[in-house]
Amino acid sequence: MSEPRTRARRHKNEVNFGKDLRHLLYAYGDDREPLPETVKVLDEILTDYIIELCHSAASLATHSRRNKVKVDDFKFTLRRDSRKLGRVQELLHMTQVIKRAREQFDEKIGVGAGPQGAVGGAGNGVVNGKESVVGESGKV
């Protein structure tokens, strides 16, 4: 990464990932309640890393004359760290698998299966424990 950036004054003593870091430390053999200083230092390191990663991705987007940061900018930023890049690709793949599974599940139960089953569209539904049929006008 490039030069270290200073944390904003308003976030200086804030712990963002305290609970998660405590669990992670315990999983790696630390005490159930690690020292607050340890958690604070690890939180600062992690937060600074995330900020630097986001700044690098944003600078890539700016270099490409875009105002928005894309996932590919993060992938490009992580291209030299094959472990992290592989994990990002795995998580993105799993997100797509879960999305497709939800779509298939929704189609099986009738939600999102066209205008008759779409949320907010015309179709049958349950209102106040009673089945109702919604007509063309949208009234029950």
GROMACS .gro file of C-alpha atoms in nm:
model
  140
    1MET     CA    1   0.000   0.000   0.000
    2SER     CA    2   0.101   0.360  -0.031
    3GLU     CA    3   0.158   0.610   0.248
    4PRO     CA    4  -0.048   0.550   0.561
    5ARG     CA    5  -0.349   0.771   0.601
    6THR     CA    6  -0.446   0.912   0.936
    7ARG     CA    7  -0.776   0.805   1.082
    8ALA     CA    8  -1.042   1.068   1.102
    9ARG     CA    9  -1.049   1.230   1.442
   10ARG     CA   10  -1.411   1.130   1.499
   11HIS     CA   11  -1.320   0.760   1.452
   12LYS     CA   12  -0.994   0.768   1.645
   13ASN     CA   13  -1.105   0.576   1.956
   14GLU     CA   14  -1.389   0.385   1.796
   15VAL     CA   15  -1.374   0.004   1.774
   16ASN     CA   16  -1.547  -0.124   1.461
   17PHE     CA   17  -1.484  -0.499   1.472
   18GLY     CA   18  -1.441  -0.561   1.846
   19LYS     CA   19  -1.679  -0.852   1.888
   20ASP     CA   20  -1.557  -1.029   1.575
   21LEU     CA   21  -1.192  -0.980   1.667
   22ARG     CA   22  -1.252  -1.117   2.017
   23HIS     CA   23  -1.407  -1.430   1.868
   24LEU     CA   24  -1.126  -1.462   1.616
   25LEU     CA   25  -0.860  -1.428   1.885
   26TYR     CA   26  -1.036  -1.690   2.096
   27ALA     CA   27  -1.053  -1.925   1.796
   28TYR     CA   28  -0.675  -1.889   1.753
   29GLY     CA   29  -0.607  -1.975   2.116
   30ASP     CA   30  -0.625  -1.647   2.305
   31ASP     CA   31  -0.820  -1.601   2.627
   32ARG     CA   32  -1.200  -1.582   2.607
   33GLU     CA   33  -1.176  -1.213   2.700
   34PRO     CA   34  -0.858  -1.079   2.535
   35LEU     CA   35  -0.697  -0.757   2.650
   36PRO     CA   36  -0.884  -0.448   2.528
   37GLU     CA   37  -0.556  -0.304   2.402
   38THR     CA   38  -0.503  -0.608   2.179
   39VAL     CA   39  -0.850  -0.579   2.031
   40LYS     CA   40  -0.805  -0.205   1.982
   41VAL     CA   41  -0.470  -0.243   1.802
   42LEU     CA   42  -0.601  -0.520   1.575
   43ASP     CA   43  -0.910  -0.313   1.503
   44GLU     CA   44  -0.695  -0.015   1.402
   45ILE     CA   45  -0.483  -0.235   1.174
   46LEU     CA   46  -0.789  -0.390   1.012
   47THR     CA   47  -0.969  -0.059   0.970
   48ASP     CA   48  -0.660   0.104   0.820
   49TYR     CA   49  -0.620  -0.187   0.579
   50ILE     CA   50  -0.983  -0.160   0.464
   51ILE     CA   51  -0.951   0.216   0.421
   52GLU     CA   52  -0.633   0.176   0.216
   53LEU     CA   53  -0.792  -0.094   0.002
   54CYS     CA   54  -1.092   0.130  -0.067
   55HIS     CA   55  -0.869   0.426  -0.150
   56SER     CA   56  -0.668   0.214  -0.394
   57ALA     CA   57  -0.984   0.088  -0.562
   58ALA     CA   58  -1.121   0.443  -0.579
   59SER     CA   59  -0.801   0.572  -0.736
   60LEU     CA   60  -0.823   0.296  -0.998
   61ALA     CA   61  -1.179   0.398  -1.077
   62THR     CA   62  -1.072   0.762  -1.103
   63HIS     CA   63  -0.784   0.662  -1.329
   64SER     CA   64  -1.037   0.482  -1.550
   65ARG     CA   65  -1.248   0.802  -1.556
   66ARG     CA   66  -1.532   0.654  -1.357
   67ASN     CA   67  -1.709   0.802  -1.058
   68LYS     CA   68  -1.817   0.469  -0.913
   69VAL     CA   69  -1.597   0.192  -0.778
   70LYS     CA   70  -1.664  -0.152  -0.926
   71VAL     CA   71  -1.589  -0.496  -0.790
   72ASP     CA   72  -1.323  -0.532  -1.061
   73ASP     CA   73  -1.135  -0.239  -0.905
   74PHE     CA   74  -1.106  -0.434  -0.581
   75LYS     CA   75  -1.002  -0.746  -0.770
   76PHE     CA   76  -0.733  -0.550  -0.951
   77THR     CA   77  -0.614  -0.403  -0.622
   78LEU     CA   78  -0.583  -0.754  -0.474
   79ARG     CA   79  -0.425  -0.910  -0.786
   80ARG     CA   80  -0.085  -0.960  -0.618
   81ASP     CA   81  -0.231  -1.139  -0.316
   82SER     CA   82  -0.363  -1.462  -0.465
   83ARG     CA   83  -0.510  -1.584  -0.136
   84LYS     CA   84  -0.726  -1.278  -0.083
   85LEU     CA   85  -0.821  -1.257  -0.449
   86GLY     CA   86  -0.923  -1.624  -0.446
   87ARG     CA   87  -1.135  -1.568  -0.138
   88VAL     CA   88  -1.305  -1.266  -0.298
   89GLN     CA   89  -1.379  -1.469  -0.611
   90GLU     CA   90  -1.513  -1.756  -0.401
   91LEU     CA   91  -1.743  -1.523  -0.206
   92LEU     CA   92  -1.867  -1.358  -0.525
   93HIS     CA   93  -1.938  -1.700  -0.676
   94MET     CA   94  -2.126  -1.811  -0.365
   95THR     CA   95  -2.330  -1.489  -0.375
   96GLN     CA   96  -2.439  -1.577  -0.729
   97VAL     CA   97  -2.521  -1.936  -0.627
   98ILE     CA   98  -2.735  -1.814  -0.336
   99LYS     CA   99  -2.907  -1.558  -0.559
  100ARG     CA  100  -2.997  -1.827  -0.816
  101ALA     CA  101  -3.119  -2.063  -0.542
  102ARG     CA  102  -3.344  -1.789  -0.400
  103GLU     CA  103  -3.485  -1.719  -0.746
  104GLN     CA  104  -3.560  -2.089  -0.797
  105PHE     CA  105  -3.717  -2.113  -0.452
  106ASP     CA  106  -3.932  -1.807  -0.517
  107GLU     CA  107  -4.045  -1.953  -0.850
  108LYS     CA  108  -4.145  -2.280  -0.682
  109ILE     CA  109  -4.363  -2.108  -0.422
  110GLY     CA  110  -4.510  -1.867  -0.674
  111VAL     CA  111  -4.342  -1.543  -0.571
  112GLY     CA  112  -4.194  -1.357  -0.863
  113ALA     CA  113  -4.342  -1.600  -1.119
  114GLY     CA  114  -4.474  -1.324  -1.339
  115PRO     CA  115  -4.742  -1.060  -1.292
  116GLN     CA  116  -4.980  -1.296  -1.106
  117GLY     CA  117  -4.731  -1.388  -0.833
  118ALA     CA  118  -4.516  -1.079  -0.822
  119VAL     CA  119  -4.499  -0.874  -0.509
  120GLY     CA  120  -4.730  -0.577  -0.550
  121GLY     CA  121  -4.888  -0.727  -0.863
  122ALA     CA  122  -5.229  -0.880  -0.914
  123GLY     CA  123  -5.285  -1.226  -0.773
  124ASN     CA  124  -5.402  -1.422  -0.475
  125GLY     CA  125  -5.281  -1.345  -0.129
  126VAL     CA  126  -5.357  -1.366   0.240
  127VAL     CA  127  -5.477  -1.054   0.416
  128ASN     CA  128  -5.555  -1.059   0.789
  129GLY     CA  129  -5.564  -1.440   0.791
  130LYS     CA  130  -5.821  -1.458   0.507
  131GLU     CA  131  -5.750  -1.553   0.148
  132SER     CA  132  -5.822  -1.279  -0.099
  133VAL     CA  133  -5.827  -1.242  -0.473
  134VAL     CA  134  -5.703  -0.916  -0.613
  135GLY     CA  135  -5.862  -0.805  -0.939
  136GLU     CA  136  -5.733  -0.592  -1.223
  137SER     CA  137  -5.800  -0.270  -1.032
  138GLY     CA  138  -5.590  -0.385  -0.739
  139LYS     CA  139  -5.885  -0.385  -0.498
  140VAL     CA  140  -5.967  -0.685  -0.279
   0.00000   0.00000   0.00000
